[in-house]
PDB file of C-alpha atoms in Angstrom:
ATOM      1  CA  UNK A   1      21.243  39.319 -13.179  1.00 73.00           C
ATOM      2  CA  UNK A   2      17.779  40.960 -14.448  1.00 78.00           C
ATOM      3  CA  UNK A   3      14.948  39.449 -12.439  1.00 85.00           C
ATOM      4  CA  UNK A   4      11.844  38.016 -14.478  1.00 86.00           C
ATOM      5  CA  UNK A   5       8.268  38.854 -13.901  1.00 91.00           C
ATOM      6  CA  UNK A   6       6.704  36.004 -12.568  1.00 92.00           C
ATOM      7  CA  UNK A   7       5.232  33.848 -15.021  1.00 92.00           C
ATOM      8  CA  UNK A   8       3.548  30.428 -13.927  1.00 92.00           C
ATOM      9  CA  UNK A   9       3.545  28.381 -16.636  1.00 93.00           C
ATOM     10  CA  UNK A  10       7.123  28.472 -17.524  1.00 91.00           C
ATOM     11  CA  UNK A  11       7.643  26.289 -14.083  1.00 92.00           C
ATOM     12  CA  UNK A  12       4.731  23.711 -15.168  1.00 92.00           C
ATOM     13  CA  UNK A  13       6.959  20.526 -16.487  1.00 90.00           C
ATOM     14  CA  UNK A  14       4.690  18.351 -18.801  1.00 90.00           C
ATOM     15  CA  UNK A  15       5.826  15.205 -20.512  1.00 91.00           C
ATOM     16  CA  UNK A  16       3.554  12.673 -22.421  1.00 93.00           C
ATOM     17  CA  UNK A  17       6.164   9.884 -22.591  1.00 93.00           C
ATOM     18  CA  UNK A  18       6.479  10.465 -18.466  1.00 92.00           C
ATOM     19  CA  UNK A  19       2.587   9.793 -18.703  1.00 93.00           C
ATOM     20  CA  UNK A  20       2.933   6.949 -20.852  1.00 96.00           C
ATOM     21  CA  UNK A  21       5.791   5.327 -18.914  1.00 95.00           C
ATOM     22  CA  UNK A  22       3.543   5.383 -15.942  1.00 96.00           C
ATOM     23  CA  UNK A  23       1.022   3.634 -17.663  1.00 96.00           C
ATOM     24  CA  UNK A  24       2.985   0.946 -18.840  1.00 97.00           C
ATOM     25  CA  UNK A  25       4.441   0.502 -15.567  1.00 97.00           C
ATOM     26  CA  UNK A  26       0.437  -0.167 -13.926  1.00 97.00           C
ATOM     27  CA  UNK A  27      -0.333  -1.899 -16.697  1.00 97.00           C
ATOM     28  CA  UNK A  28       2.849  -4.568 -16.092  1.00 97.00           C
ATOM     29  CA  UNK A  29       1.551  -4.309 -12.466  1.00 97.00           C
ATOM     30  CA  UNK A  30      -1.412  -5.631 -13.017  1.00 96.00           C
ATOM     31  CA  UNK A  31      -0.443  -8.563 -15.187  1.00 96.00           C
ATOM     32  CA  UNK A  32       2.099 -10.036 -12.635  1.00 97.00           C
ATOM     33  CA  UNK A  33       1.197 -13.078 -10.638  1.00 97.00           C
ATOM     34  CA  UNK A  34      -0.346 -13.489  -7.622  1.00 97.00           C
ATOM     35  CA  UNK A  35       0.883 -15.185  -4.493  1.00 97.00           C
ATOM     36  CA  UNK A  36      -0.144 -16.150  -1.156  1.00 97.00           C
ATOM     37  CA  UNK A  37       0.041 -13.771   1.724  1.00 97.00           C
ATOM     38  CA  UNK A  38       3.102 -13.916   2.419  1.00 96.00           C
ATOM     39  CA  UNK A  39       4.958 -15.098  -0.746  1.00 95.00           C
ATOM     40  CA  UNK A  40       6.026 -18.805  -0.155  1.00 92.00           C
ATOM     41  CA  UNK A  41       9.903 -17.976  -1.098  1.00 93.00           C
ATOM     42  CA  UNK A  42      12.269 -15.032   0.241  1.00 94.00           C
ATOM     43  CA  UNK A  43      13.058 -12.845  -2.640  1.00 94.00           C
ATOM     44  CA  UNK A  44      15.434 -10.087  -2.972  1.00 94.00           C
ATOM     45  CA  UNK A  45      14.821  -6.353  -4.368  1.00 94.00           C
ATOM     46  CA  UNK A  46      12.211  -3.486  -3.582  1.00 95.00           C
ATOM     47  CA  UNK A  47       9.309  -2.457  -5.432  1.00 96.00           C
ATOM     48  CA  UNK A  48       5.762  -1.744  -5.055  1.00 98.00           C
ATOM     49  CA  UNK A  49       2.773  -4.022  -4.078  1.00 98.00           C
ATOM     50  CA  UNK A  50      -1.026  -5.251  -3.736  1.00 98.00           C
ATOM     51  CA  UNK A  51      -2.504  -7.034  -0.947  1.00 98.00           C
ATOM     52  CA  UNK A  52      -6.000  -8.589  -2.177  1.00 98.00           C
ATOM     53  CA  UNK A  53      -8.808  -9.558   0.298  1.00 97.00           C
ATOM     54  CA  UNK A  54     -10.519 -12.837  -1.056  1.00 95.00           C
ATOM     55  CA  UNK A  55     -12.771 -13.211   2.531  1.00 91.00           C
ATOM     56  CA  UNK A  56     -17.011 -14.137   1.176  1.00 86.00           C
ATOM     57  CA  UNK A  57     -17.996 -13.263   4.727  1.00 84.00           C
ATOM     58  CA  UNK A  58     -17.154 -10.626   6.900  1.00 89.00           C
ATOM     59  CA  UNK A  59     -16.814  -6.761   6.518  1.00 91.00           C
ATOM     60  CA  UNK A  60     -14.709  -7.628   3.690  1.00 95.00           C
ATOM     61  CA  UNK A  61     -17.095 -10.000   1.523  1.00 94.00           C
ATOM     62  CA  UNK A  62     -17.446  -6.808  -1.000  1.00 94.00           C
ATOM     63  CA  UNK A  63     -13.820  -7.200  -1.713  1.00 96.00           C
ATOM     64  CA  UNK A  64     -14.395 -11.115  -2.304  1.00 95.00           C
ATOM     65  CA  UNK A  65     -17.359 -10.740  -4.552  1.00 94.00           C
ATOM     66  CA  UNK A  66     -15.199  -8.016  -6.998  1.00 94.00           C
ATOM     67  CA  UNK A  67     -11.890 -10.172  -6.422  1.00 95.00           C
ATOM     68  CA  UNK A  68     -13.760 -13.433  -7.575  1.00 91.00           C
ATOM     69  CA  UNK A  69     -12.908 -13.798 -11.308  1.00 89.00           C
ATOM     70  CA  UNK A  70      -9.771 -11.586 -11.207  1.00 92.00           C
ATOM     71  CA  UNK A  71      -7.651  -9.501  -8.436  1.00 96.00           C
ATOM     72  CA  UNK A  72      -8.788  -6.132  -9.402  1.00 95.00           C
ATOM     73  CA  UNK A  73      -9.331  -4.658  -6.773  1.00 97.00           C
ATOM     74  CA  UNK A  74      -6.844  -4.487  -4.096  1.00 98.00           C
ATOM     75  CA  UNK A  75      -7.283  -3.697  -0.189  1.00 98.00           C
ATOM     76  CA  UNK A  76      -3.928  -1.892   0.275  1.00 98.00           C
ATOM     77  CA  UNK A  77      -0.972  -0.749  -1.749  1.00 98.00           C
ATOM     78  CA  UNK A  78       1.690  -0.072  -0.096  1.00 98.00           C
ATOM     79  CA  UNK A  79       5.962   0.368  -1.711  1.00 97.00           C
ATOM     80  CA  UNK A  80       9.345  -0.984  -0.334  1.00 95.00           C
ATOM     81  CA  UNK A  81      12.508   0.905  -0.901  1.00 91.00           C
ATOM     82  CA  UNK A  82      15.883   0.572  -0.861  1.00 80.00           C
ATOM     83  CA  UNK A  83      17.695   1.259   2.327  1.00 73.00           C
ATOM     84  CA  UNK A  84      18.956   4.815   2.013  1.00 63.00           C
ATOM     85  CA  UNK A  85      16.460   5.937  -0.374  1.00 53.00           C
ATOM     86  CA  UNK A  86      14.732   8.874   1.559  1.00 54.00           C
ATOM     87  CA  UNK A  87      18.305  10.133   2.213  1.00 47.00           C
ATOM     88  CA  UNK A  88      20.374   9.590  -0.973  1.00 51.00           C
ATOM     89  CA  UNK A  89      17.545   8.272  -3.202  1.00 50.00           C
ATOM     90  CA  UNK A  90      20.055   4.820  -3.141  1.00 53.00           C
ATOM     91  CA  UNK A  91      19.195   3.179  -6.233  1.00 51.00           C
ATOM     92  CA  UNK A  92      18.950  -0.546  -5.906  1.00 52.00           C
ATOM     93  CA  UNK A  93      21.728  -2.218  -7.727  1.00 55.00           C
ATOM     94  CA  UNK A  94      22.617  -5.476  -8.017  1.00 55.00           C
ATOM     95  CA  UNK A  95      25.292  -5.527  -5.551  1.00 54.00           C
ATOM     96  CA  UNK A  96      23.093  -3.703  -3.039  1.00 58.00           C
ATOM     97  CA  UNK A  97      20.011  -5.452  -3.356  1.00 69.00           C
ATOM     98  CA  UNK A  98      17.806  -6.152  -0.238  1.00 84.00           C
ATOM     99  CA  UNK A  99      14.957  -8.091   0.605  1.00 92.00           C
ATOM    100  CA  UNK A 100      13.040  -4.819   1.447  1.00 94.00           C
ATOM    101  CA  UNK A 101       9.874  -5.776  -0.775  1.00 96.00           C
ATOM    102  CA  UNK A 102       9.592  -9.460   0.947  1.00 96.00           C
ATOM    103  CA  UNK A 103      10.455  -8.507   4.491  1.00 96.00           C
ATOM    104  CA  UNK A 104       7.711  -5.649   4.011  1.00 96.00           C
ATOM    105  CA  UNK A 105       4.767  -8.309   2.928  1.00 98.00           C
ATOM    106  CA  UNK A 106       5.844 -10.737   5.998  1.00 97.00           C
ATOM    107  CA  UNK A 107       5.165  -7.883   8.115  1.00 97.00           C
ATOM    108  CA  UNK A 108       1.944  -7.286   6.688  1.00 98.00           C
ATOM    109  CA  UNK A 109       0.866 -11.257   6.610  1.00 98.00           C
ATOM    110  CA  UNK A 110       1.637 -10.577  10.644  1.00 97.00           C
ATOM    111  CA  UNK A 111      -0.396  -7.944  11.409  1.00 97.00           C
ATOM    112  CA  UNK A 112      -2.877  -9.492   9.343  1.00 97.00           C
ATOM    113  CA  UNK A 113      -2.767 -12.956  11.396  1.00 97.00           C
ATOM    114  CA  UNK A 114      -2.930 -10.907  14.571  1.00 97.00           C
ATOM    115  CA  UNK A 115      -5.987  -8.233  13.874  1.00 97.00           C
ATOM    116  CA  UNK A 116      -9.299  -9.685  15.086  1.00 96.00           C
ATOM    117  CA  UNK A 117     -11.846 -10.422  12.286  1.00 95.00           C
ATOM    118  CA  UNK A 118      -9.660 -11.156   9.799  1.00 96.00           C
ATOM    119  CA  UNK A 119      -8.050 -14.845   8.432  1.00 96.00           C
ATOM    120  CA  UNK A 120      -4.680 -14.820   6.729  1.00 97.00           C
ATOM    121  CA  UNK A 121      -5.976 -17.479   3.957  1.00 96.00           C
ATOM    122  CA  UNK A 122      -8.144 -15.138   3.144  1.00 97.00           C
ATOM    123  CA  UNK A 123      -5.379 -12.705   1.779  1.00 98.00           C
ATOM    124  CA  UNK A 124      -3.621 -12.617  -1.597  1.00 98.00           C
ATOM    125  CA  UNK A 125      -0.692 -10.491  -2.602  1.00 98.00           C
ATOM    126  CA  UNK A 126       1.341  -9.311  -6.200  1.00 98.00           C
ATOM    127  CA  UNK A 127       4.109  -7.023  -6.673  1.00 98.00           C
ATOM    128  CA  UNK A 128       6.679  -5.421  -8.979  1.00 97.00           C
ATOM    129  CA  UNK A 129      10.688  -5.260  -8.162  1.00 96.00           C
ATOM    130  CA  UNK A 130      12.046  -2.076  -9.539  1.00 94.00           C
ATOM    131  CA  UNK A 131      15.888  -2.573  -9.731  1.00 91.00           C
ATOM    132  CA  UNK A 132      18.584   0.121 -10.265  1.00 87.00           C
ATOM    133  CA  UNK A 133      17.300   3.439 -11.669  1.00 88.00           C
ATOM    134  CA  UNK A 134      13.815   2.096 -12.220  1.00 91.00           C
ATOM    135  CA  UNK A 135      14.217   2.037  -8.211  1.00 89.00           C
ATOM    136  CA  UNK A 136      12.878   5.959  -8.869  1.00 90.00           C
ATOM    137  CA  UNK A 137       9.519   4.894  -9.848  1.00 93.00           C
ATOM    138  CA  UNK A 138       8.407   3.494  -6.906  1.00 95.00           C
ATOM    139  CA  UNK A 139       6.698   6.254  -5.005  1.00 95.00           C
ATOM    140  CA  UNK A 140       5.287   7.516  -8.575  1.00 96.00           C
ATOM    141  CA  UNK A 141       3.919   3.858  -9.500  1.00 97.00           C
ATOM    142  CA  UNK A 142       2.472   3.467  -5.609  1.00 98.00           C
ATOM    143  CA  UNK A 143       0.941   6.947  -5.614  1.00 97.00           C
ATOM    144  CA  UNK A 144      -0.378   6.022  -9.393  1.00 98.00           C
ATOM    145  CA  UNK A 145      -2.165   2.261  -8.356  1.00 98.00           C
ATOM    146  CA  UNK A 146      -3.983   4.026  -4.983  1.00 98.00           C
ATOM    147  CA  UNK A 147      -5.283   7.097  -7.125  1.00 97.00           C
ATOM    148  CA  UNK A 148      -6.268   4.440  -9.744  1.00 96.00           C
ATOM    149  CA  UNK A 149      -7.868   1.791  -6.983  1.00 96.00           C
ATOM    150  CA  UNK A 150      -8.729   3.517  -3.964  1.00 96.00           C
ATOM    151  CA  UNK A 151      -7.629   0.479  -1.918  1.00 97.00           C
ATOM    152  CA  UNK A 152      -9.858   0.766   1.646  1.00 97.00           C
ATOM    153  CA  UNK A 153      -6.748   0.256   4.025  1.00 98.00           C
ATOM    154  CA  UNK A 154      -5.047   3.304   1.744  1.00 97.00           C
ATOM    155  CA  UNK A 155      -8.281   5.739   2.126  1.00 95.00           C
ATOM    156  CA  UNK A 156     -10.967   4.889   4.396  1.00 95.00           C
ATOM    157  CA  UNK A 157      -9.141   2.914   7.259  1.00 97.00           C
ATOM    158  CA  UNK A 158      -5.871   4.014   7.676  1.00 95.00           C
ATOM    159  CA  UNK A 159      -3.147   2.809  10.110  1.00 96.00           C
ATOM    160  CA  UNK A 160      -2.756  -1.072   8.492  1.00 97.00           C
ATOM    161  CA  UNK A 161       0.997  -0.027   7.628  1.00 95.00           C
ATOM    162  CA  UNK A 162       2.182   1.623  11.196  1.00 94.00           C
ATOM    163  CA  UNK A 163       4.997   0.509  12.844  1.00 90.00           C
ATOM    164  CA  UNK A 164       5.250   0.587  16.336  1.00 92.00           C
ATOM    165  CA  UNK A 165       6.018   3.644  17.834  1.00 87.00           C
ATOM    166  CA  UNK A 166       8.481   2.899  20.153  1.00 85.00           C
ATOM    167  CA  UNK A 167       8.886   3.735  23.813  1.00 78.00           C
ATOM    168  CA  UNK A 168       7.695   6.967  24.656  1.00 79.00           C
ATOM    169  CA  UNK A 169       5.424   7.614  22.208  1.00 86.00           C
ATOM    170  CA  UNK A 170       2.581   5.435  23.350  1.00 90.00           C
ATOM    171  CA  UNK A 171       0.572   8.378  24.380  1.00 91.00           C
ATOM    172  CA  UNK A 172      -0.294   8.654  20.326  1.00 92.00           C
ATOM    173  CA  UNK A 173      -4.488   6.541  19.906  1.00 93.00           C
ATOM    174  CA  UNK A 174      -4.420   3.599  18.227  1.00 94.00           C
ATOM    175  CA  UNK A 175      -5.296   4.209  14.276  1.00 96.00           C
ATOM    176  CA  UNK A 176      -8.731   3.716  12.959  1.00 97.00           C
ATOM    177  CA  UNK A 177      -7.310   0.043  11.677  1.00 97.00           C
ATOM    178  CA  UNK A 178      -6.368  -1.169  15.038  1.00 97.00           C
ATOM    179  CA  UNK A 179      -9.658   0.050  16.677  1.00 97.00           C
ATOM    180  CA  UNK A 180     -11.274  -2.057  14.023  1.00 97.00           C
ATOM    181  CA  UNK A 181      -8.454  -5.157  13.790  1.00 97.00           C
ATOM    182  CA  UNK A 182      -7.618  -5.224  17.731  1.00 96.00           C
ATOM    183  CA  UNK A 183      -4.609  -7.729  18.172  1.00 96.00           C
ATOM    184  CA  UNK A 184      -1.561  -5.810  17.411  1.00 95.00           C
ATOM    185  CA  UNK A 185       0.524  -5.684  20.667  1.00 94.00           C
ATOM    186  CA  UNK A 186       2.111  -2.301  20.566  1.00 94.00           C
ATOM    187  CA  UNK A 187      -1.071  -0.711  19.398  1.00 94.00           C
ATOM    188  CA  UNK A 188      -3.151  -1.593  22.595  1.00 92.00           C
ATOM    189  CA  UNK A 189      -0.279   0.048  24.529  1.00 94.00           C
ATOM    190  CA  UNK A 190      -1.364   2.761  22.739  1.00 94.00           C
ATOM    191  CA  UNK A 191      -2.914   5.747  25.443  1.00 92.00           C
ATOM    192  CA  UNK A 192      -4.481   8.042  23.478  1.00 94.00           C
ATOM    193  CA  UNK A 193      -8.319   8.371  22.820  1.00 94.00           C
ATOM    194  CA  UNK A 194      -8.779   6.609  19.170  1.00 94.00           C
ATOM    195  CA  UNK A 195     -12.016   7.399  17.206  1.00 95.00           C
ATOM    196  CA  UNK A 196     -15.357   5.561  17.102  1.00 96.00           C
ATOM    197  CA  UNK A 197     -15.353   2.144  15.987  1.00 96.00           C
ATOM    198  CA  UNK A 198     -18.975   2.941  15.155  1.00 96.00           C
ATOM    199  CA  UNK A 199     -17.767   6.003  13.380  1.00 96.00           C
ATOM    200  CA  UNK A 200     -15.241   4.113  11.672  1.00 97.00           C
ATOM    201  CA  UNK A 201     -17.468   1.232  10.546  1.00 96.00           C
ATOM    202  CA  UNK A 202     -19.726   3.832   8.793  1.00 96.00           C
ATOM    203  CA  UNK A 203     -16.526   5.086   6.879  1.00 95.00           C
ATOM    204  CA  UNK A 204     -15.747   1.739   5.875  1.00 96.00           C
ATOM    205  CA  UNK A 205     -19.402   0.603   4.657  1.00 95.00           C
ATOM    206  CA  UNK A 206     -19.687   4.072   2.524  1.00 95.00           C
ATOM    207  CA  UNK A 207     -16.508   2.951   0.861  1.00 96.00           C
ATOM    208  CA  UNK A 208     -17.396  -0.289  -0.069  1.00 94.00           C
ATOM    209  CA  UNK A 209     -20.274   0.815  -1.632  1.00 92.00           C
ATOM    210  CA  UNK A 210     -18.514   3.246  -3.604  1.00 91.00           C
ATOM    211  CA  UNK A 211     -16.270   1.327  -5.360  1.00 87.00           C
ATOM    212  CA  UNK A 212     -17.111  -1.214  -8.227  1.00 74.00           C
ATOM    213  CA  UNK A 213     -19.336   1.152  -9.575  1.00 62.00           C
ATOM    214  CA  UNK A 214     -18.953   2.413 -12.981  1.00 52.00           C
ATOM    215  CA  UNK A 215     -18.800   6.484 -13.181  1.00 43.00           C
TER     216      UNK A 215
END
């Protein structure tokens, strides 16, 4: 077989109705309803979702001064996928479906309830299920709402969606969320030497005055 020169562009893939679809896909996002923190009802399927802080006090009031007329702008986005998926890419039929997505926001509403500073009233959430070969969107749609949003807990603070390491793995530092949240239980048997909290605070002010703001 003759061997090409190597020519870039003839491996770039463009697609204006991929573009679009993604698009349409935020734009259904965003037009869903919102629930409580954690949803009232157990659902089943997987998907991608919002959590929206509604707090007018605290380190957070920013987010409840933007979120007052409309959830806009969320906190964290974070996806849910079908059991499988990072092996086989499982699609999520209806035969197979799993309460992945509601599971994943009851874990959230707990580490919520346990960090320090924070009140789980004070959270909001929405989501969208994707169900059989839509199931392939999810880590396109999540990647597309944080690039869109910024969401704090996604940029400036991360460790909100860690799981606990397990046993012997505790000599990892507790992320930058848990120095700020304290309250998890596995984290503080976390040995390593975690960053500033005054360091981290800075981070977290210079984000919240960043966003909002028109370009």
């Amino acid at each position: 077989m003759l061997l090409q020169s190597f020519d870039r562009a003839k491996h770039v893939y463009r697609n204006e109705a991929f573009v679009e679809l993604v698009k349409d896909a935020v734009r259904f996002f965003s037009g869903t309803p919102v629930h409580p923190l954690p949803p009232p009802e157990r659902f089943f399927g997987t998907g991608v979702y919002a959590l929206y802080c509604m707090g007018r006090t605290g380190v957070y009031a920013r987010y409840g001064e933007l979120n007052r007329l409309s959830y806009s702008h969320p906190i964290y986005v974070g996806k849910a996928v079908p059991k499988g998926w990072r092996q086989a890419r499982t699609a999520d039929a209806q035969d197979t479906q799993s309460d992945e997505l509601h599971t994943r926001l009851r874990e959230h509403s707990r580490s919520v309830k346990a960090g320090s500073g924070l009140d789980l009233t004070d959270f909001m959430c929405r989501f969208v299920i994707f169900e059989e070969a839509a199931s392939d969107m999810i880590g396109t749609i999540e990647a597309a709402l944080i690039k869109l949003h910024r969401p704090l807990w996604n940029t400036a603070l991360d460790g909100f969606g860690n799981h606990d390491p397990g046993s012997g793995r505790y000599n990892q530092a507790k992320s930058d969320w848990d120095v700020v949240h304290d309250g998890r239980l596995w984290a503080s048997r976390c040995q390593g030497i975690p960053k500033d909290k005054a360091v981290i605070l800075r981070n977290i002010e210079n984000h919240l005055g960043s966003i909002g703001v028109q370009a």
